[in-house]
CSV table of C-alpha atoms and ligand atoms in Angstrom, one decimal:
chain,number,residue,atom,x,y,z
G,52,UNK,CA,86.8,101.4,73.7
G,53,UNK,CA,85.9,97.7,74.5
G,54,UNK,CA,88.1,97.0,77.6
G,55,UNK,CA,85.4,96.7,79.7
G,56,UNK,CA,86.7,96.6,83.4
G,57,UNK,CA,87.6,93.2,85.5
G,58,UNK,CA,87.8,91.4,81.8
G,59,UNK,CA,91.1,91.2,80.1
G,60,UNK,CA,92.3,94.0,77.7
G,61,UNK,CA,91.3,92.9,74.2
G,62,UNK,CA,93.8,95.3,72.4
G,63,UNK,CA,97.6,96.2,73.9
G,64,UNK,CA,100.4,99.1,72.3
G,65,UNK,CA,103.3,98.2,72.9
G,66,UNK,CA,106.2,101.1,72.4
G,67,UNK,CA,109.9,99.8,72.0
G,68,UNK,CA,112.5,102.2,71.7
G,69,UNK,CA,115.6,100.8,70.7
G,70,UNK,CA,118.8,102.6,72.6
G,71,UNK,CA,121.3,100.0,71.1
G,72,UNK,CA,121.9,96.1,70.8
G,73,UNK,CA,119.2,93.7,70.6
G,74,UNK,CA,117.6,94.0,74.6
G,75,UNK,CA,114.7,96.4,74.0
G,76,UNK,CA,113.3,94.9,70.9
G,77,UNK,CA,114.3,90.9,72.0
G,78,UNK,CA,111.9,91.8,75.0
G,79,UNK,CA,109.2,93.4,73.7
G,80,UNK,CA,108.8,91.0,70.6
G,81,UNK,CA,108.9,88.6,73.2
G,82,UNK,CA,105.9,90.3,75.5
G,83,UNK,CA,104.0,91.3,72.0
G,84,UNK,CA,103.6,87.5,70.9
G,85,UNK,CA,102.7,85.9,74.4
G,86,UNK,CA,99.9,88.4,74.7
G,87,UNK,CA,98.9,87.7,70.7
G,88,UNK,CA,99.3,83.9,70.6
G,89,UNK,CA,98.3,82.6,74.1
G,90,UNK,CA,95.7,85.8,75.3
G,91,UNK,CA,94.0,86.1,71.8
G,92,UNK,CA,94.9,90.0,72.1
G,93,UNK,CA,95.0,92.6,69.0
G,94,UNK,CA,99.0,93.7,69.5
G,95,UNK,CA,100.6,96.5,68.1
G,96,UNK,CA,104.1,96.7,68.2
G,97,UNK,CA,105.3,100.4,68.0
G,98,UNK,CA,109.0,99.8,67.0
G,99,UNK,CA,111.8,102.8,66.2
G,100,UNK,CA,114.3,100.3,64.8
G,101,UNK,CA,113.0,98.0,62.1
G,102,UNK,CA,116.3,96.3,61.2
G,103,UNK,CA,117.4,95.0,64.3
G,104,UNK,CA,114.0,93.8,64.9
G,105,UNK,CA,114.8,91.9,61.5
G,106,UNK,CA,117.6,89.9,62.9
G,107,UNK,CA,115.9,88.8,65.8
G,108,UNK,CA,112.5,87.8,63.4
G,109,UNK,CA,113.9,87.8,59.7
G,110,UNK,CA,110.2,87.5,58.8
G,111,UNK,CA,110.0,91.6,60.1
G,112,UNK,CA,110.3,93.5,56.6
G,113,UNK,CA,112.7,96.5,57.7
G,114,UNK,CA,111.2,98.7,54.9
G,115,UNK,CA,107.3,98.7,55.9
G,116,UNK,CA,106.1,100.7,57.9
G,117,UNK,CA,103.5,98.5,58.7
G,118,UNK,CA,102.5,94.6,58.8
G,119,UNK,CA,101.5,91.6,60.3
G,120,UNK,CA,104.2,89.0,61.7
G,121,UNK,CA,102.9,86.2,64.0
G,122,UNK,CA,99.8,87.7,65.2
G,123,UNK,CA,101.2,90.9,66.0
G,124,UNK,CA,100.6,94.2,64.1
G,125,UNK,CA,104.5,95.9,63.6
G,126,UNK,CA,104.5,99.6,62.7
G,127,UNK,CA,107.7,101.7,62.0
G,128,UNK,CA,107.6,104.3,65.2
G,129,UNK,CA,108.5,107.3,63.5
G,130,UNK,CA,108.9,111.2,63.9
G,131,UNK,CA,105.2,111.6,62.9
G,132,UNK,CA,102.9,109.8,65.4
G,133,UNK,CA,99.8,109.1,64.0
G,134,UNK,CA,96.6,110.1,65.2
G,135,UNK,CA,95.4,106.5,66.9
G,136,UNK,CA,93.1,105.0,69.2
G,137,UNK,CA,94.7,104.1,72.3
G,138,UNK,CA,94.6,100.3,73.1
G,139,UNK,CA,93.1,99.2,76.5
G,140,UNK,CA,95.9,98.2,77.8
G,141,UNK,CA,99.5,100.9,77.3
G,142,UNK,CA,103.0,99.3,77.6
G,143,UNK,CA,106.2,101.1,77.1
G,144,UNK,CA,108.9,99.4,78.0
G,145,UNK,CA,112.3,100.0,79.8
G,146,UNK,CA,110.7,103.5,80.3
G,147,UNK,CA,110.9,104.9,76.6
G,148,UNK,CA,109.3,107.9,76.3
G,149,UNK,CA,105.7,107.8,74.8
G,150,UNK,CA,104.5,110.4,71.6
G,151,UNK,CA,103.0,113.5,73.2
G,152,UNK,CA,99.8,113.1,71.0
G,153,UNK,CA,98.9,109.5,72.0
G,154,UNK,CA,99.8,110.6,75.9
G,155,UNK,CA,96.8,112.9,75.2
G,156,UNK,CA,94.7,110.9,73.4
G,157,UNK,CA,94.9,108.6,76.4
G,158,UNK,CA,93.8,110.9,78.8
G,159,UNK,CA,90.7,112.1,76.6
G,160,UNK,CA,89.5,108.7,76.6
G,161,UNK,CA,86.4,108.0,78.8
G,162,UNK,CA,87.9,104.5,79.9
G,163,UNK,CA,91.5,105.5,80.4
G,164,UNK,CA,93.8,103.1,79.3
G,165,UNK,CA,95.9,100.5,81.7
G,166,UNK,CA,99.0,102.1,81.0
G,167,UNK,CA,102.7,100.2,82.5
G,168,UNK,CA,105.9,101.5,82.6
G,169,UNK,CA,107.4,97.8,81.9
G,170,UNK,CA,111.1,98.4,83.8
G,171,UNK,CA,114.5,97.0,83.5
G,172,UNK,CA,115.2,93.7,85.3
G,173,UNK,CA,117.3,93.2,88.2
G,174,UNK,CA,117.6,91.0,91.2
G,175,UNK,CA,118.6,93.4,93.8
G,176,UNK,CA,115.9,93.9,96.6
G,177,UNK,CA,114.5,97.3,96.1
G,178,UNK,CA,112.6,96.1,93.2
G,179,UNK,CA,109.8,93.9,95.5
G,180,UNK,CA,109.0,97.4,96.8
G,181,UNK,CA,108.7,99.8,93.5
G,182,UNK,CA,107.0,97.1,91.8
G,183,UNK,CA,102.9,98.5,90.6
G,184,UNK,CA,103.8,101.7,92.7
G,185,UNK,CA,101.9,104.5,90.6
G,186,UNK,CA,102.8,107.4,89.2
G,187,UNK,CA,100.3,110.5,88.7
G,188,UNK,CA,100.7,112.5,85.5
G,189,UNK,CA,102.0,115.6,86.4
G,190,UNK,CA,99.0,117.4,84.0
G,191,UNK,CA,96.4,115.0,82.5
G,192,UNK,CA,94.3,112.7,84.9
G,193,UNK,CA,96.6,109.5,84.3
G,194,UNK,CA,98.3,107.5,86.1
G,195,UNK,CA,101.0,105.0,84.9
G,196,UNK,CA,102.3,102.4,86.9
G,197,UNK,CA,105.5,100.6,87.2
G,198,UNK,CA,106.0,97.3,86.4
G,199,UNK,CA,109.1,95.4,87.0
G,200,UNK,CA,110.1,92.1,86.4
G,201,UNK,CA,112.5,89.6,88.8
G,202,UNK,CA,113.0,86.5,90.2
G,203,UNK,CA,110.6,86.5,93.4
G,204,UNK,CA,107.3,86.4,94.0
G,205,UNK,CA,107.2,89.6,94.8
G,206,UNK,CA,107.8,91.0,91.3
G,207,UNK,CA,106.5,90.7,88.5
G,208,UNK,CA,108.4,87.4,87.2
G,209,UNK,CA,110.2,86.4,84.0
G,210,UNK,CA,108.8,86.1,80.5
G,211,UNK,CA,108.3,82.8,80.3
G,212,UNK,CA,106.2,81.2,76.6
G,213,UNK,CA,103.8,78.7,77.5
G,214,UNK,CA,105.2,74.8,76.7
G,215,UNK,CA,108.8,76.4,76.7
G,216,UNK,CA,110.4,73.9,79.5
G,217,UNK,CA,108.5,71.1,78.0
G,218,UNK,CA,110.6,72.0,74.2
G,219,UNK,CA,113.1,72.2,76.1
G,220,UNK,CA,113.2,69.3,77.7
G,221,UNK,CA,112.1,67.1,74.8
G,222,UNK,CA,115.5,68.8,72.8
G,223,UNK,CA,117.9,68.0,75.7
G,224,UNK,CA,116.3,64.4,75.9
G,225,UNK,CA,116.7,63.6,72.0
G,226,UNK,CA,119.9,62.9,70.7
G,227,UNK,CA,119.3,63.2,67.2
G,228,UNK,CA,117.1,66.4,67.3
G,229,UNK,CA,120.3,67.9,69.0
G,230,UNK,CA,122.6,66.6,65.8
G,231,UNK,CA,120.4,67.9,63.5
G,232,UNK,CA,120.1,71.0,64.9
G,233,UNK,CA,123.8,71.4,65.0
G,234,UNK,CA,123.9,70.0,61.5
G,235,UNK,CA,121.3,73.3,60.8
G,236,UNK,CA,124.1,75.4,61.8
G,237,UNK,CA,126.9,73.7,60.2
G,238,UNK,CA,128.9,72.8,63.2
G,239,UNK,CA,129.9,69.2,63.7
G,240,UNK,CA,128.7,66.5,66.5
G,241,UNK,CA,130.0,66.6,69.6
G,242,UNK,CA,133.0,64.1,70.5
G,243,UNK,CA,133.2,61.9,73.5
G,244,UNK,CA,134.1,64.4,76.5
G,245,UNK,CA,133.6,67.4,74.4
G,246,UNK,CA,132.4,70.5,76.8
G,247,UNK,CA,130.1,72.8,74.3
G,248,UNK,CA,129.7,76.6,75.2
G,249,UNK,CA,128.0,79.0,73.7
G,250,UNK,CA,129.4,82.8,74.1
G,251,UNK,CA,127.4,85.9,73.4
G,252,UNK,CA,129.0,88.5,75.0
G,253,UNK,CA,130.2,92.2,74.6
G,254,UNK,CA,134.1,93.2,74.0
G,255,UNK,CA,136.0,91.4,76.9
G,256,UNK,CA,139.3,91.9,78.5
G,257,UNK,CA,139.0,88.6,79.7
G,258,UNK,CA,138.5,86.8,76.7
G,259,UNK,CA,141.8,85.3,75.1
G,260,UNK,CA,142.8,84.3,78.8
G,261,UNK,CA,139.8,82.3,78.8
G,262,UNK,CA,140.4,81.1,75.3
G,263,UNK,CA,143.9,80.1,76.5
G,264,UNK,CA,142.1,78.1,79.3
G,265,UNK,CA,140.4,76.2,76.9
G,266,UNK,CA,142.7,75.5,74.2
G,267,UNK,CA,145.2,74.3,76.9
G,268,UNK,CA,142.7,72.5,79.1
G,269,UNK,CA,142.7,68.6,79.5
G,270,UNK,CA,139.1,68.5,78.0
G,271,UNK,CA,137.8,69.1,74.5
G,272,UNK,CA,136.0,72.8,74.1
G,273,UNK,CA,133.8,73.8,71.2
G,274,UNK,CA,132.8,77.1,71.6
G,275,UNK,CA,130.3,78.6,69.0
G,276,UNK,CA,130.3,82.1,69.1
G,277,UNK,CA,127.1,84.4,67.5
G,278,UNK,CA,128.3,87.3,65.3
G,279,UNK,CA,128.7,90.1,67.2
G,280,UNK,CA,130.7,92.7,69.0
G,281,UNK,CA,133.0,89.9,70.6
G,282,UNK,CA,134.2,88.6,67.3
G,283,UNK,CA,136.5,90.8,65.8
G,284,UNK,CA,138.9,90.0,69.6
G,285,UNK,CA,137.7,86.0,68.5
G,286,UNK,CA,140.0,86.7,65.7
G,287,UNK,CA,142.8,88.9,67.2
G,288,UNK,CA,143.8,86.1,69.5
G,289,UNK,CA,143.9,83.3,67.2
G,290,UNK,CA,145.4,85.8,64.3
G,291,UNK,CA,147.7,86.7,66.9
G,292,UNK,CA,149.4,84.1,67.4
G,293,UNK,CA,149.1,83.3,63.9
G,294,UNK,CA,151.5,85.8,62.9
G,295,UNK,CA,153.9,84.8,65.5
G,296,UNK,CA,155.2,81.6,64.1
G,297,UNK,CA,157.3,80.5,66.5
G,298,UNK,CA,154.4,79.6,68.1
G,299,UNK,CA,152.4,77.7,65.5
G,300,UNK,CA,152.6,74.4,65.7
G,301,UNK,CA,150.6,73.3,62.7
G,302,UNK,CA,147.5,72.8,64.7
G,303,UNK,CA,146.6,76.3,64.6
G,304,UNK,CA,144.3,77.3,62.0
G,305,UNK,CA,142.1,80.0,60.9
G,306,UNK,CA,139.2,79.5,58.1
G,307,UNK,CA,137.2,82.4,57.0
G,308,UNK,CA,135.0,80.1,54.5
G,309,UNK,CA,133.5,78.2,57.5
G,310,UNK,CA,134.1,80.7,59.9
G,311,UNK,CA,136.2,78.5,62.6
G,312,UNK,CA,139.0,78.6,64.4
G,313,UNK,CA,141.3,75.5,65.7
G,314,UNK,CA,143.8,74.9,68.2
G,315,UNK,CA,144.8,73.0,70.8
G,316,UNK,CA,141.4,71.3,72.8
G,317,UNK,CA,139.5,74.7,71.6
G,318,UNK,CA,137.3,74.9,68.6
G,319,UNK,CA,135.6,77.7,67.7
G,320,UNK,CA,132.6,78.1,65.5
G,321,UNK,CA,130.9,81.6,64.3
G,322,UNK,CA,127.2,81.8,63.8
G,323,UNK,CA,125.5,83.7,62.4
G,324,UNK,CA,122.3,85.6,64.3
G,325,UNK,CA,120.0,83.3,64.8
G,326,UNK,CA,116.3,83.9,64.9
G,327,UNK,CA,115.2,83.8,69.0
G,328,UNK,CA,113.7,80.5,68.6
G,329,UNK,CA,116.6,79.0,67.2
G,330,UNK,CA,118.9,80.9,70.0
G,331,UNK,CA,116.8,79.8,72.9
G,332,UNK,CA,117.5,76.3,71.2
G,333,UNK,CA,121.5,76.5,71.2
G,334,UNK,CA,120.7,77.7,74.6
G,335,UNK,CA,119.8,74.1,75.7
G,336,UNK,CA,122.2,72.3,73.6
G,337,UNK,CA,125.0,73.7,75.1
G,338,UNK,CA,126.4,72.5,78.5
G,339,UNK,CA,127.5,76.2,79.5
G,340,UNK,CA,126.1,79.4,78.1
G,341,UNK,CA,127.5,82.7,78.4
G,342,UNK,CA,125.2,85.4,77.9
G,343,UNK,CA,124.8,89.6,78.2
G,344,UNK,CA,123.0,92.0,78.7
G,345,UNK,CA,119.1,91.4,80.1
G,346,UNK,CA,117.2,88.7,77.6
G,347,UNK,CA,119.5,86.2,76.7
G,348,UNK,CA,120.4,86.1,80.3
G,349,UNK,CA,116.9,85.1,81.3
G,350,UNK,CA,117.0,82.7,78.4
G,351,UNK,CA,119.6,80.6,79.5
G,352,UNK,CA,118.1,80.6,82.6
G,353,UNK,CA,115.1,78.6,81.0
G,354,UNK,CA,117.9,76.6,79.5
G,355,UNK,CA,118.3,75.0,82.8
G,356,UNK,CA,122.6,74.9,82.0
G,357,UNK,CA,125.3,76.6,84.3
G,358,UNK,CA,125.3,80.2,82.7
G,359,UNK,CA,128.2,82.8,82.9
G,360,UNK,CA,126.7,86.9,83.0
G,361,UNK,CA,128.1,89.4,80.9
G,362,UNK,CA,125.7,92.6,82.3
G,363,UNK,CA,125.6,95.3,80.3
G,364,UNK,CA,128.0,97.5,81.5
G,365,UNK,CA,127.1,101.2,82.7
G,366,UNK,CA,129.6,104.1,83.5
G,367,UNK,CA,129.1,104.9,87.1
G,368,UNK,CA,129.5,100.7,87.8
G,369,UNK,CA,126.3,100.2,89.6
G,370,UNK,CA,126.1,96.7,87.0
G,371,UNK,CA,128.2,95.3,89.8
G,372,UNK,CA,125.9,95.3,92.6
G,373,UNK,CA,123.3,94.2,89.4
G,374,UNK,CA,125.6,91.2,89.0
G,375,UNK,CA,126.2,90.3,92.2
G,376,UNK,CA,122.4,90.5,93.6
G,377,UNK,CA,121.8,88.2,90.8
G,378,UNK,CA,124.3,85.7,91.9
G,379,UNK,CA,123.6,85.6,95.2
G,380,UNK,CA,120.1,85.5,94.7
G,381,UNK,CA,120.5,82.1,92.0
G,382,UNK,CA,123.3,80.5,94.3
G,383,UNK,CA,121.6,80.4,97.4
G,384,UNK,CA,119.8,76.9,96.7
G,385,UNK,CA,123.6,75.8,95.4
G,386,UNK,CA,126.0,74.2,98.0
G,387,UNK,CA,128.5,76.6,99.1
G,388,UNK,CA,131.4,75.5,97.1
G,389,UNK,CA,129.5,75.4,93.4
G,390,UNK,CA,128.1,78.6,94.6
G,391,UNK,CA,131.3,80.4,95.1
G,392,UNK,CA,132.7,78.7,91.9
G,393,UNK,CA,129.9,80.5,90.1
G,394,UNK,CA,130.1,84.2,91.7
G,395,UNK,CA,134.1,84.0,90.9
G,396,UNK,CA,133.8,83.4,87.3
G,397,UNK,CA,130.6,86.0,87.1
G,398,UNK,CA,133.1,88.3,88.7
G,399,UNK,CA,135.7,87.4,86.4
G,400,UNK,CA,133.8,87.7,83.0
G,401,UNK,CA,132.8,90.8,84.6
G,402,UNK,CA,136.8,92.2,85.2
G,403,UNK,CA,137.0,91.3,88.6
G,404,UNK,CA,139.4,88.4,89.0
G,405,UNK,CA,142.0,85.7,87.2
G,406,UNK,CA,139.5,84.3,85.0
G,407,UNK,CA,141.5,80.9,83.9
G,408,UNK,CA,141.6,79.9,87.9
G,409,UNK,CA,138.0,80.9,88.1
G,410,UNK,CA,137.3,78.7,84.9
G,411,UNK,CA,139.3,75.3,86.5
G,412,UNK,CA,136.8,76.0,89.6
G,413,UNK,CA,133.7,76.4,87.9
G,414,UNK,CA,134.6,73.5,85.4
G,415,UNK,CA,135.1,71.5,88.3
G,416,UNK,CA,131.9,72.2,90.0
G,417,UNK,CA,129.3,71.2,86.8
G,418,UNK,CA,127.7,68.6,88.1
G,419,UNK,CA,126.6,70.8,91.2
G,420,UNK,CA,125.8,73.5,88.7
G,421,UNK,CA,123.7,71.2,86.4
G,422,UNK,CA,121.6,70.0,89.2
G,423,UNK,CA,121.5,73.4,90.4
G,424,UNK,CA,120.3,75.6,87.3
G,425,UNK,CA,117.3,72.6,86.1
G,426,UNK,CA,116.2,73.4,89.7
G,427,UNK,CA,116.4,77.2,89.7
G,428,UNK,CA,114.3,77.2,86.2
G,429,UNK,CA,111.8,75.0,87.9
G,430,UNK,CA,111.1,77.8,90.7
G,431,UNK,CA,111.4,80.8,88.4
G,432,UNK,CA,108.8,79.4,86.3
G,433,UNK,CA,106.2,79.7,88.8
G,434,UNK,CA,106.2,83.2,88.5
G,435,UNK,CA,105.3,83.9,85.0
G,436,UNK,CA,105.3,87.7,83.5
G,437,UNK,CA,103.0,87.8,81.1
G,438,UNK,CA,99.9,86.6,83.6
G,439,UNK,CA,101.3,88.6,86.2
G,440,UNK,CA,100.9,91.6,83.5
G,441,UNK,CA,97.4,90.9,82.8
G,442,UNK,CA,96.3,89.9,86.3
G,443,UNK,CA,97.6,93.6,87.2
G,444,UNK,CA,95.8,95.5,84.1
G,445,UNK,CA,92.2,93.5,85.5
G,446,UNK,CA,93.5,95.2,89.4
G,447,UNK,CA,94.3,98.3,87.5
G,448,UNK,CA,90.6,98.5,86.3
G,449,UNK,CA,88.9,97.3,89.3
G,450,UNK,CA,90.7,99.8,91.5
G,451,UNK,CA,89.7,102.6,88.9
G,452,UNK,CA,86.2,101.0,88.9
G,453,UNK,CA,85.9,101.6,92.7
G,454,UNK,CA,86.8,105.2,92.4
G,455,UNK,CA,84.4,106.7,89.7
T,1483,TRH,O1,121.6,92.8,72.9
T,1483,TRH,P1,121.8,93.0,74.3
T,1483,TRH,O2,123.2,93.4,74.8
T,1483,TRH,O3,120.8,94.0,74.9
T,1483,TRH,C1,121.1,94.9,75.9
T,1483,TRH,C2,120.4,94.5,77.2
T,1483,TRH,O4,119.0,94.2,77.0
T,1483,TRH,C3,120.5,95.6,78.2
T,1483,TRH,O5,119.8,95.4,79.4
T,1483,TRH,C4,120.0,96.9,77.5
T,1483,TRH,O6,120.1,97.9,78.4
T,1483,TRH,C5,120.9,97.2,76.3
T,1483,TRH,O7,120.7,96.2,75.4
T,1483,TRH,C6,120.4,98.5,75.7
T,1483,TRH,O8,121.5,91.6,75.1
T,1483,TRH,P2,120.1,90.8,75.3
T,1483,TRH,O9,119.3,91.6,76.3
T,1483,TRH,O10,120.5,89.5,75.7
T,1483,TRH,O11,119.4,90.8,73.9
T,1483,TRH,C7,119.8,89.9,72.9
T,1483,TRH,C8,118.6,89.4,72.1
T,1483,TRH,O12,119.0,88.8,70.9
T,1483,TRH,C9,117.8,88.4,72.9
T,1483,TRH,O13,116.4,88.6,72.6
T,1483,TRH,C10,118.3,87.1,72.2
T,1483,TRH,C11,118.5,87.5,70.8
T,1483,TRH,N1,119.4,86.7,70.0
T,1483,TRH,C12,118.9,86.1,68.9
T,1483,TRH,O14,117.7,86.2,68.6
T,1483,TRH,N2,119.7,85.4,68.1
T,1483,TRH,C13,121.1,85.3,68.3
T,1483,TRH,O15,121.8,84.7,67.5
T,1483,TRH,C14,121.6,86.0,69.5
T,1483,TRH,C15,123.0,85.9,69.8
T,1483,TRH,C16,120.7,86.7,70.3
């Protein structure tokens, strides 16, 4: 064992269990090639699900059980854990459970590793106080702590790659790098008074009312939309009104081959998954973004564009109070008005409220919004996760340090 205490780990396992969509491993790829490329630490990335990993990094070769992308070391997380040596520093993340036999291993070691429960993100305020707070093993002398990200200082921050804002700002500033990256995906320039979104979302209710808002609004809309759960209603409510054609007025139309749909002021263009890079990168050539679950969320956060939250939604509704804490938390430095505008249509996307009157409110508010979200990505940034992560392992070993 190297990690020698008040020095930074030199090797890190992380464990991603993936429960479903793209969250768990978009995160801990995310974590795994920070701590690689910029901390010049030996990762290895424990992961259940190979294939969805591939979407996100089409380098990742679903049937091996083991290799080397960017850096990091990726191994197939299977049934049969393998007798290893713990790494200095332990992260599961979003709480997955760890093998039995490494949980052991860990405990045998001499220098116990720094081992983090890296948590679920949310803005609401209980999370300043559970953030580092320990947690005994019940058996083996171990002690994991909890780590949770968030948007104050008092947390443990956002991932956040180092030189991100500045890429971003050099895309939004250049013209032609945004036409050829939209060229890249096959979807035309943007027209004089267009309004781009991007929408990455899970099934909707209030989807086709928001299409309708577009497609009858006074301003152009051309809405690319990833491939993913929310396309098959995409279709339904243009092919809807495609079979009824006392409503088609020739402007309608509907092209698998190119994967768009047309009417009215609303284009819509389907992409296909694009590698995170290239995501965080339609992220900042849009002028609204609406995102789900927990990473692409913080993502277009660092996009510095108004953003509308799809949270993941759980049974007993407690992604509300997520949602709202959220909103309040990132309008605050907004004036009142553009604030309100923004926690209507959050609520709306969300099933609470006319969406199409929320829209018109929002819309109207953009500039606020604009000015609002560059500053908000400014303050988050200060607060980075990754340094946060490692500062704490180094305070993890000193405080172990003091009581041998
Ligand atoms: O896929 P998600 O819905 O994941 C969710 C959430 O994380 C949620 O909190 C969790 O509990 C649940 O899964 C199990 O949404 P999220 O978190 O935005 O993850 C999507 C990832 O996919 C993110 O890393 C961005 C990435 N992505 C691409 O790389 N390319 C793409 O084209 C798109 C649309 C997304």
């Amino acid at each position: 064992m190297t990690f020698v205490r008040n020095s930074q780990p030199e090797t890190c396992d992380i464990f991603c269990a993936v429960v479903d969509n793209y969250g768990d491993i978009g995160v801990s790829w995310r974590l795994a090639r920070q701590l690689a490329y910029e901390h010049g630490i030996s990762v290895r990335l424990w992961v259940d699900d190979l294939r969805s990993f591939a979407k996100l990094c089409p380098e990742v070769d679903a049937a091996l059980d083991e290799q080397y992308c960017r850096r990091v070391e990726v191994k197939r997380w299977g049934k049969e854990f393998p007798e290893v040596m713990p790494a200095d520093l332990v992260i599961e993340v979003f709480a997955c459970k760890l093998p039995e036999s490494y949980v052991e291993m860990m405990a045998e070691q001499e220098n116990k590793p720094v081992w983090l429960n890296l948590e679920y993100l949310s803005a609401e305020d209980w999370v300043e106080g559970c953030h580092k707070l320990p947690s005994p093993h019940v058996r083996l002398p171990l002690t994991k702590y909890f780590f949770f990200p968030g948007f104050t200082p008092d947390t443990g921050g956002l991932l956040l790659e180092c030189g991100l804002l500045e890429r971003r700002d050099a895309l939004q500033a250049d013209l032609a790098s945004q036409q050829a990256y939209w060229r890249s995906l096959g979807v035309p320039e943007r027209i004089a008074g267009e309004l781009r979104v991007s929408l990455f979302s899970y099934e909707n209710d209030a989807l086709a009312d928001l299409l309708r808002a577009w497609e009858q609004g006074a301003m152009p809309v051309v809405c690319c939309v990833p491939e993913g759960r929310v396309l098959p209603q995409v279709g339904q409510y243009f092919a809807e009104v495609d079979r009824d054609l006392s409503l088609h007025d020739g402007s309608v139309g509907i092209d698998p081959g190119l994967r768009k749909y047309e009417r009215g002021n609303l284009r819509v263009f389907v992409l296909p998954f694009i590698e995170q890079e290239r995501y965080d990168e339609l992220l900042w050539a849009c002028d609204v973004n609406f995102v789900r679950g927990e990473d692409s969320c913080v993502r277009a956060q660092w996009a510095g564009k108004p953003f509308v939250w799809h949270i993941y939604p759980q049974h007993d509704g407690v992604h509300m109070q997520k949602l709202r804490a959220l909103s309040t938390l990132y309008g605050a430095g907004a004036r009142a008005q553009a604030c309100q505008a923004n926690e209507n249509l959050w609520l709306a996307w969300n099933g609470e409220g006319d969406i199409a009157s929320a829209w018109q409110a929002f819309a109207a508010q953009r500039g606020e919004l604009e000015r609002h979200a560059l500053a908000w990505s400014a303050r988050l940034a200060g607060n980075n996760l990754a340094l946060n992560l490692l500062d704490f392992s180094r305070e993890v070993g000193r405080i172990r340090a003091f009581e041998i």
